[in-house]
């Protein structure tokens, strides 16, 4: 299984949108590790939303769809109105 996911950092007050074939807890650990890149350095990322897909392509397609919104309001609404919240 593959997951599309949305993380949130209170420090940055930003969302991170991605997909993975890893177990979500392991992926979150990697995001919260001390590394260079957008998610590095804060260590406070939390899983806000996930959707599971049978293929990597499906998860990646959903990631691109949500990123194309370029809208925090729509992302907030997706999380708030979801029955699949983590």
PDB file of N, CA and C in Angstrom:
ATOM      1  N   UNK A   1       0.837  -1.192   0.000  1.00  0.00           N
ATOM      2  CA  UNK A   1       0.000   0.000   0.000  1.00  0.00           C
ATOM      3  C   UNK A   1       0.876   1.248   0.000  1.00  0.00           C
ATOM      4  N   UNK A   2       0.347   2.295  -0.562  1.00  0.00           N
ATOM      5  CA  UNK A   2       1.021   3.588  -0.624  1.00  0.00           C
ATOM      6  C   UNK A   2       0.103   4.622  -0.005  1.00  0.00           C
ATOM      7  N   UNK A   3       0.705   5.648   0.568  1.00  0.00           N
ATOM      8  CA  UNK A   3      -0.081   6.666   1.260  1.00  0.00           C
ATOM      9  C   UNK A   3       0.203   8.047   0.699  1.00  0.00           C
ATOM     10  N   UNK A   4      -0.856   8.801   0.529  1.00  0.00           N
ATOM     11  CA  UNK A   4      -0.792  10.242   0.320  1.00  0.00           C
ATOM     12  C   UNK A   4      -0.988  10.827   1.712  1.00  0.00           C
ATOM     13  N   UNK A   5      -0.208  11.842   2.067  1.00  0.00           N
ATOM     14  CA  UNK A   5      -0.322  12.374   3.424  1.00  0.00           C
ATOM     15  C   UNK A   5      -0.087  13.875   3.484  1.00  0.00           C
ATOM     16  N   UNK A   6      -0.613  14.456   4.550  1.00  0.00           N
ATOM     17  CA  UNK A   6      -0.409  15.876   4.833  1.00  0.00           C
ATOM     18  C   UNK A   6       0.121  15.976   6.260  1.00  0.00           C
ATOM     19  N   UNK A   7       1.243  16.657   6.404  1.00  0.00           N
ATOM     20  CA  UNK A   7       1.835  16.923   7.715  1.00  0.00           C
ATOM     21  C   UNK A   7       1.673  18.400   8.029  1.00  0.00           C
ATOM     22  N   UNK A   8       1.750  18.748   9.326  1.00  0.00           N
ATOM     23  CA  UNK A   8       1.699  20.148   9.738  1.00  0.00           C
ATOM     24  C   UNK A   8       2.776  20.414  10.771  1.00  0.00           C
ATOM     25  N   UNK A   9       3.447  21.555  10.635  1.00  0.00           N
ATOM     26  CA  UNK A   9       4.432  22.022  11.609  1.00  0.00           C
ATOM     27  C   UNK A   9       3.925  23.306  12.236  1.00  0.00           C
ATOM     28  N   UNK A  10       3.746  23.303  13.554  1.00  0.00           N
ATOM     29  CA  UNK A  10       3.316  24.508  14.260  1.00  0.00           C
ATOM     30  C   UNK A  10       4.417  25.569  14.225  1.00  0.00           C
ATOM     31  N   UNK A  11       5.678  25.135  14.269  1.00  0.00           N
ATOM     32  CA  UNK A  11       6.799  26.077  14.235  1.00  0.00           C
ATOM     33  C   UNK A  11       6.795  26.876  12.942  1.00  0.00           C
ATOM     34  N   UNK A  12       6.626  26.177  11.829  1.00  0.00           N
ATOM     35  CA  UNK A  12       6.613  26.844  10.522  1.00  0.00           C
ATOM     36  C   UNK A  12       5.223  27.352  10.135  1.00  0.00           C
ATOM     37  N   UNK A  13       4.192  26.853  10.816  1.00  0.00           N
ATOM     38  CA  UNK A  13       2.806  27.143  10.457  1.00  0.00           C
ATOM     39  C   UNK A  13       2.562  26.833   8.979  1.00  0.00           C
ATOM     40  N   UNK A  14       3.044  25.644   8.572  1.00  0.00           N
ATOM     41  CA  UNK A  14       2.946  25.217   7.180  1.00  0.00           C
ATOM     42  C   UNK A  14       2.575  23.749   7.109  1.00  0.00           C
ATOM     43  N   UNK A  15       1.996  23.390   5.957  1.00  0.00           N
ATOM     44  CA  UNK A  15       1.715  22.001   5.640  1.00  0.00           C
ATOM     45  C   UNK A  15       2.827  21.457   4.749  1.00  0.00           C
ATOM     46  N   UNK A  16       3.023  20.152   4.832  1.00  0.00           N
ATOM     47  CA  UNK A  16       3.868  19.434   3.890  1.00  0.00           C
ATOM     48  C   UNK A  16       2.991  18.356   3.286  1.00  0.00           C
ATOM     49  N   UNK A  17       2.965  18.262   1.973  1.00  0.00           N
ATOM     50  CA  UNK A  17       2.130  17.296   1.266  1.00  0.00           C
ATOM     51  C   UNK A  17       3.048  16.332   0.532  1.00  0.00           C
ATOM     52  N   UNK A  18       2.814  15.032   0.728  1.00  0.00           N
ATOM     53  CA  UNK A  18       3.673  14.048   0.089  1.00  0.00           C
ATOM     54  C   UNK A  18       3.005  12.701  -0.077  1.00  0.00           C
ATOM     55  N   UNK A  19       3.797  11.742  -0.571  1.00  0.00           N
ATOM     56  CA  UNK A  19       3.334  10.358  -0.690  1.00  0.00           C
ATOM     57  C   UNK A  19       4.497   9.444  -0.342  1.00  0.00           C
ATOM     58  N   UNK A  20       4.177   8.215   0.052  1.00  0.00           N
ATOM     59  CA  UNK A  20       5.213   7.279   0.461  1.00  0.00           C
ATOM     60  C   UNK A  20       4.736   5.843   0.343  1.00  0.00           C
ATOM     61  N   UNK A  21       5.703   4.951   0.244  1.00  0.00           N
ATOM     62  CA  UNK A  21       5.447   3.521   0.327  1.00  0.00           C
ATOM     63  C   UNK A  21       5.893   2.980   1.678  1.00  0.00           C
ATOM     64  N   UNK A  22       6.510   3.849   2.482  1.00  0.00           N
ATOM     65  CA  UNK A  22       6.955   3.480   3.833  1.00  0.00           C
ATOM     66  C   UNK A  22       5.767   3.412   4.789  1.00  0.00           C
ATOM     67  N   UNK A  23       5.973   2.779   5.911  1.00  0.00           N
ATOM     68  CA  UNK A  23       5.020   2.853   7.012  1.00  0.00           C
ATOM     69  C   UNK A  23       5.007   4.312   7.472  1.00  0.00           C
ATOM     70  N   UNK A  24       3.836   4.871   7.718  1.00  0.00           N
ATOM     71  CA  UNK A  24       3.735   6.308   8.023  1.00  0.00           C
ATOM     72  C   UNK A  24       4.563   6.725   9.234  1.00  0.00           C
ATOM     73  N   UNK A  25       4.627   5.891  10.255  1.00  0.00           N
ATOM     74  CA  UNK A  25       5.402   6.257  11.444  1.00  0.00           C
ATOM     75  C   UNK A  25       6.886   6.419  11.100  1.00  0.00           C
ATOM     76  N   UNK A  26       7.388   5.562  10.217  1.00  0.00           N
ATOM     77  CA  UNK A  26       8.788   5.657   9.791  1.00  0.00           C
ATOM     78  C   UNK A  26       9.007   6.905   8.936  1.00  0.00           C
ATOM     79  N   UNK A  27       8.056   7.180   8.057  1.00  0.00           N
ATOM     80  CA  UNK A  27       8.185   8.376   7.207  1.00  0.00           C
ATOM     81  C   UNK A  27       8.164   9.632   8.062  1.00  0.00           C
ATOM     82  N   UNK A  28       7.296   9.669   9.054  1.00  0.00           N
ATOM     83  CA  UNK A  28       7.226  10.815   9.956  1.00  0.00           C
ATOM     84  C   UNK A  28       8.528  10.972  10.732  1.00  0.00           C
ATOM     85  N   UNK A  29       9.097   9.869  11.179  1.00  0.00           N
ATOM     86  CA  UNK A  29      10.383   9.917  11.887  1.00  0.00           C
ATOM     87  C   UNK A  29      11.454  10.559  11.004  1.00  0.00           C
ATOM     88  N   UNK A  30      11.471  10.197   9.732  1.00  0.00           N
ATOM     89  CA  UNK A  30      12.453  10.776   8.802  1.00  0.00           C
ATOM     90  C   UNK A  30      12.228  12.275   8.634  1.00  0.00           C
ATOM     91  N   UNK A  31      10.975  12.692   8.517  1.00  0.00           N
ATOM     92  CA  UNK A  31      10.684  14.130   8.386  1.00  0.00           C
ATOM     93  C   UNK A  31      11.125  14.889   9.630  1.00  0.00           C
ATOM     94  N   UNK A  32      10.967  14.283  10.789  1.00  0.00           N
ATOM     95  CA  UNK A  32      11.305  14.959  12.046  1.00  0.00           C
ATOM     96  C   UNK A  32      12.775  14.831  12.433  1.00  0.00           C
ATOM     97  N   UNK A  33      13.557  14.103  11.638  1.00  0.00           N
ATOM     98  CA  UNK A  33      14.987  13.982  11.929  1.00  0.00           C
ATOM     99  C   UNK A  33      15.692  15.283  11.531  1.00  0.00           C
ATOM    100  N   UNK A  34      16.892  15.457  12.036  1.00  0.00           N
ATOM    101  CA  UNK A  34      17.663  16.669  11.739  1.00  0.00           C
ATOM    102  C   UNK A  34      18.336  16.497  10.375  1.00  0.00           C
ATOM    103  N   UNK A  35      17.763  17.091   9.350  1.00  0.00           N
ATOM    104  CA  UNK A  35      18.293  17.001   7.996  1.00  0.00           C
ATOM    105  C   UNK A  35      18.050  18.311   7.266  1.00  0.00           C
ATOM    106  N   UNK A  36      18.706  18.461   6.137  1.00  0.00           N
ATOM    107  CA  UNK A  36      18.474  19.642   5.300  1.00  0.00           C
ATOM    108  C   UNK A  36      17.199  19.417   4.509  1.00  0.00           C
ATOM    109  N   UNK A  37      16.563  20.485   4.140  1.00  0.00           N
ATOM    110  CA  UNK A  37      15.350  20.374   3.355  1.00  0.00           C
ATOM    111  C   UNK A  37      14.178  21.030   4.065  1.00  0.00           C
ATOM    112  N   UNK A  38      13.054  21.053   3.398  1.00  0.00           N
ATOM    113  CA  UNK A  38      11.884  21.775   3.892  1.00  0.00           C
ATOM    114  C   UNK A  38      11.432  21.305   5.268  1.00  0.00           C
ATOM    115  N   UNK A  39      11.429  19.999   5.504  1.00  0.00           N
ATOM    116  CA  UNK A  39      10.924  19.497   6.786  1.00  0.00           C
ATOM    117  C   UNK A  39      12.002  19.389   7.858  1.00  0.00           C
ATOM    118  N   UNK A  40      13.240  19.627   7.510  1.00  0.00           N
ATOM    119  CA  UNK A  40      14.323  19.507   8.482  1.00  0.00           C
ATOM    120  C   UNK A  40      14.375  20.672   9.455  1.00  0.00           C
ATOM    121  N   UNK A  41      14.888  20.397  10.623  1.00  0.00           N
ATOM    122  CA  UNK A  41      15.165  21.466  11.572  1.00  0.00           C
ATOM    123  C   UNK A  41      14.096  21.788  12.591  1.00  0.00           C
ATOM    124  N   UNK A  42      12.858  21.432  12.350  1.00  0.00           N
ATOM    125  CA  UNK A  42      11.824  21.788  13.325  1.00  0.00           C
ATOM    126  C   UNK A  42      11.499  20.636  14.269  1.00  0.00           C
ATOM    127  N   UNK A  43      11.384  19.421  13.721  1.00  0.00           N
ATOM    128  CA  UNK A  43      11.119  18.246  14.539  1.00  0.00           C
ATOM    129  C   UNK A  43       9.729  18.183  15.133  1.00  0.00           C
ATOM    130  N   UNK A  44       8.809  19.017  14.650  1.00  0.00           N
ATOM    131  CA  UNK A  44       7.458  19.019  15.230  1.00  0.00           C
ATOM    132  C   UNK A  44       6.364  18.672  14.213  1.00  0.00           C
ATOM    133  N   UNK A  45       6.721  17.994  13.129  1.00  0.00           N
ATOM    134  CA  UNK A  45       5.726  17.624  12.123  1.00  0.00           C
ATOM    135  C   UNK A  45       4.774  16.583  12.695  1.00  0.00           C
ATOM    136  N   UNK A  46       3.481  16.766  12.398  1.00  0.00           N
ATOM    137  CA  UNK A  46       2.435  15.843  12.835  1.00  0.00           C
ATOM    138  C   UNK A  46       1.607  15.433  11.631  1.00  0.00           C
ATOM    139  N   UNK A  47       1.174  14.184  11.631  1.00  0.00           N
ATOM    140  CA  UNK A  47       0.316  13.694  10.558  1.00  0.00           C
ATOM    141  C   UNK A  47      -1.084  14.257  10.769  1.00  0.00           C
ATOM    142  N   UNK A  48      -1.577  14.951   9.757  1.00  0.00           N
ATOM    143  CA  UNK A  48      -2.912  15.544   9.829  1.00  0.00           C
ATOM    144  C   UNK A  48      -3.936  14.765   8.997  1.00  0.00           C
ATOM    145  N   UNK A  49      -3.441  14.084   7.944  1.00  0.00           N
ATOM    146  CA  UNK A  49      -4.371  13.458   7.010  1.00  0.00           C
ATOM    147  C   UNK A  49      -3.636  12.393   6.203  1.00  0.00           C
ATOM    148  N   UNK A  50      -4.299  11.285   5.923  1.00  0.00           N
ATOM    149  CA  UNK A  50      -3.757  10.264   5.030  1.00  0.00           C
ATOM    150  C   UNK A  50      -4.870   9.669   4.172  1.00  0.00           C
ATOM    151  N   UNK A  51      -4.481   9.217   2.997  1.00  0.00           N
ATOM    152  CA  UNK A  51      -5.332   8.415   2.122  1.00  0.00           C
ATOM    153  C   UNK A  51      -4.466   7.271   1.625  1.00  0.00           C
ATOM    154  N   UNK A  52      -4.990   6.060   1.600  1.00  0.00           N
ATOM    155  CA  UNK A  52      -4.245   4.896   1.129  1.00  0.00           C
ATOM    156  C   UNK A  52      -4.617   4.554  -0.307  1.00  0.00           C
ATOM    157  N   UNK A  53      -3.602   4.094  -1.061  1.00  0.00           N
ATOM    158  CA  UNK A  53      -3.774   3.727  -2.460  1.00  0.00           C
ATOM    159  C   UNK A  53      -3.069   2.403  -2.721  1.00  0.00           C
ATOM    160  N   UNK A  54      -3.591   1.590  -3.636  1.00  0.00           N
ATOM    161  CA  UNK A  54      -2.931   0.318  -3.941  1.00  0.00           C
ATOM    162  C   UNK A  54      -1.664   0.482  -4.774  1.00  0.00           C
ATOM    163  N   UNK A  55      -1.526   1.641  -5.442  1.00  0.00           N
ATOM    164  CA  UNK A  55      -0.356   1.859  -6.294  1.00  0.00           C
ATOM    165  C   UNK A  55       0.338   3.170  -5.938  1.00  0.00           C
ATOM    166  N   UNK A  56       1.632   3.208  -6.225  1.00  0.00           N
ATOM    167  CA  UNK A  56       2.403   4.431  -6.031  1.00  0.00           C
ATOM    168  C   UNK A  56       1.864   5.539  -6.935  1.00  0.00           C
ATOM    169  N   UNK A  57       1.491   5.186  -8.144  1.00  0.00           N
ATOM    170  CA  UNK A  57       0.954   6.165  -9.084  1.00  0.00           C
ATOM    171  C   UNK A  57      -0.297   6.851  -8.569  1.00  0.00           C
ATOM    172  N   UNK A  58      -1.165   6.099  -7.907  1.00  0.00           N
ATOM    173  CA  UNK A  58      -2.390   6.677  -7.354  1.00  0.00           C
ATOM    174  C   UNK A  58      -2.099   7.670  -6.250  1.00  0.00           C
ATOM    175  N   UNK A  59      -1.155   7.318  -5.365  1.00  0.00           N
ATOM    176  CA  UNK A  59      -0.781   8.220  -4.269  1.00  0.00           C
ATOM    177  C   UNK A  59      -0.113   9.475  -4.815  1.00  0.00           C
ATOM    178  N   UNK A  60       0.762   9.302  -5.817  1.00  0.00           N
ATOM    179  CA  UNK A  60       1.451  10.439  -6.415  1.00  0.00           C
ATOM    180  C   UNK A  60       0.462  11.359  -7.141  1.00  0.00           C
ATOM    181  N   UNK A  61      -0.506  10.776  -7.830  1.00  0.00           N
ATOM    182  CA  UNK A  61      -1.520  11.559  -8.534  1.00  0.00           C
ATOM    183  C   UNK A  61      -2.308  12.427  -7.549  1.00  0.00           C
ATOM    184  N   UNK A  62      -2.674  11.850  -6.408  1.00  0.00           N
ATOM    185  CA  UNK A  62      -3.418  12.606  -5.389  1.00  0.00           C
ATOM    186  C   UNK A  62      -2.556  13.728  -4.817  1.00  0.00           C
ATOM    187  N   UNK A  63      -1.264  13.447  -4.588  1.00  0.00           N
ATOM    188  CA  UNK A  63      -0.355  14.488  -4.102  1.00  0.00           C
ATOM    189  C   UNK A  63      -0.324  15.666  -5.076  1.00  0.00           C
ATOM    190  N   UNK A  64      -0.165  15.374  -6.360  1.00  0.00           N
ATOM    191  CA  UNK A  64      -0.102  16.439  -7.371  1.00  0.00           C
ATOM    192  C   UNK A  64      -1.422  17.218  -7.419  1.00  0.00           C
ATOM    193  N   UNK A  65      -2.546  16.511  -7.277  1.00  0.00           N
ATOM    194  CA  UNK A  65      -3.858  17.156  -7.313  1.00  0.00           C
ATOM    195  C   UNK A  65      -3.987  18.172  -6.177  1.00  0.00           C
ATOM    196  N   UNK A  66      -3.658  17.755  -4.954  1.00  0.00           N
ATOM    197  CA  UNK A  66      -3.805  18.646  -3.802  1.00  0.00           C
ATOM    198  C   UNK A  66      -2.793  19.799  -3.874  1.00  0.00           C
ATOM    199  N   UNK A  67      -1.570  19.510  -4.282  1.00  0.00           N
ATOM    200  CA  UNK A  67      -0.573  20.585  -4.427  1.00  0.00           C
ATOM    201  C   UNK A  67      -1.004  21.601  -5.476  1.00  0.00           C
ATOM    202  N   UNK A  68      -1.689  21.151  -6.517  1.00  0.00           N
ATOM    203  CA  UNK A  68      -2.140  22.055  -7.581  1.00  0.00           C
ATOM    204  C   UNK A  68      -3.195  23.041  -7.092  1.00  0.00           C
ATOM    205  N   UNK A  69      -3.883  22.702  -6.006  1.00  0.00           N
ATOM    206  CA  UNK A  69      -4.858  23.640  -5.445  1.00  0.00           C
ATOM    207  C   UNK A  69      -4.194  24.947  -5.045  1.00  0.00           C
ATOM    208  N   UNK A  70      -2.975  24.854  -4.516  1.00  0.00           N
ATOM    209  CA  UNK A  70      -2.244  26.031  -4.023  1.00  0.00           C
ATOM    210  C   UNK A  70      -3.124  26.864  -3.097  1.00  0.00           C
ATOM    211  N   UNK A  71      -3.851  26.150  -2.236  1.00  0.00           N
ATOM    212  CA  UNK A  71      -4.821  26.811  -1.377  1.00  0.00           C
ATOM    213  C   UNK A  71      -4.798  26.208   0.029  1.00  0.00           C
ATOM    214  N   UNK A  72      -4.385  27.016   0.973  1.00  0.00           N
ATOM    215  CA  UNK A  72      -4.413  26.562   2.361  1.00  0.00           C
ATOM    216  C   UNK A  72      -5.857  26.367   2.823  1.00  0.00           C
ATOM    217  N   UNK A  73      -6.756  27.191   2.348  1.00  0.00           N
ATOM    218  CA  UNK A  73      -8.161  27.087   2.731  1.00  0.00           C
ATOM    219  C   UNK A  73      -8.726  25.726   2.313  1.00  0.00           C
ATOM    220  N   UNK A  74      -8.436  25.300   1.089  1.00  0.00           N
ATOM    221  CA  UNK A  74      -8.924  24.006   0.618  1.00  0.00           C
ATOM    222  C   UNK A  74      -8.258  22.853   1.373  1.00  0.00           C
ATOM    223  N   UNK A  75      -6.977  22.998   1.673  1.00  0.00           N
ATOM    224  CA  UNK A  75      -6.270  21.957   2.432  1.00  0.00           C
ATOM    225  C   UNK A  75      -6.848  21.853   3.838  1.00  0.00           C
ATOM    226  N   UNK A  76      -7.074  23.005   4.485  1.00  0.00           N
ATOM    227  CA  UNK A  76      -7.709  23.006   5.812  1.00  0.00           C
ATOM    228  C   UNK A  76      -9.067  22.312   5.761  1.00  0.00           C
ATOM    229  N   UNK A  77      -9.856  22.612   4.735  1.00  0.00           N
ATOM    230  CA  UNK A  77     -11.194  22.021   4.608  1.00  0.00           C
ATOM    231  C   UNK A  77     -11.104  20.509   4.396  1.00  0.00           C
ATOM    232  N   UNK A  78     -10.141  20.047   3.596  1.00  0.00           N
ATOM    233  CA  UNK A  78      -9.964  18.615   3.380  1.00  0.00           C
ATOM    234  C   UNK A  78      -9.700  17.919   4.707  1.00  0.00           C
ATOM    235  N   UNK A  79      -8.814  18.479   5.507  1.00  0.00           N
ATOM    236  CA  UNK A  79      -8.482  17.887   6.808  1.00  0.00           C
ATOM    237  C   UNK A  79      -9.676  17.943   7.749  1.00  0.00           C
ATOM    238  N   UNK A  80     -10.302  19.099   7.834  1.00  0.00           N
ATOM    239  CA  UNK A  80     -11.418  19.304   8.765  1.00  0.00           C
ATOM    240  C   UNK A  80     -12.621  18.417   8.434  1.00  0.00           C
ATOM    241  N   UNK A  81     -12.904  18.220   7.153  1.00  0.00           N
ATOM    242  CA  UNK A  81     -14.107  17.492   6.746  1.00  0.00           C
ATOM    243  C   UNK A  81     -13.880  16.010   6.488  1.00  0.00           C
ATOM    244  N   UNK A  82     -12.700  15.531   6.791  1.00  0.00           N
ATOM    245  CA  UNK A  82     -12.360  14.154   6.467  1.00  0.00           C
ATOM    246  C   UNK A  82     -12.789  13.167   7.551  1.00  0.00           C
ATOM    247  N   UNK A  83     -13.189  12.002   7.103  1.00  0.00           N
ATOM    248  CA  UNK A  83     -13.456  10.887   8.004  1.00  0.00           C
ATOM    249  C   UNK A  83     -12.224  10.007   8.148  1.00  0.00           C
ATOM    250  N   UNK A  84     -11.155  10.319   7.396  1.00  0.00           N
ATOM    251  CA  UNK A  84      -9.945   9.498   7.425  1.00  0.00           C
ATOM    252  C   UNK A  84      -8.812  10.182   8.180  1.00  0.00           C
ATOM    253  N   UNK A  85      -9.152  11.098   9.041  1.00  0.00           N
ATOM    254  CA  UNK A  85      -8.134  11.784   9.845  1.00  0.00           C
ATOM    255  C   UNK A  85      -7.332  10.797  10.656  1.00  0.00           C
ATOM    256  N   UNK A  86      -6.064  11.116  10.827  1.00  0.00           N
ATOM    257  CA  UNK A  86      -5.188  10.276  11.662  1.00  0.00           C
ATOM    258  C   UNK A  86      -5.229  10.765  13.079  1.00  0.00           C
TER     259      UNK A  86
END
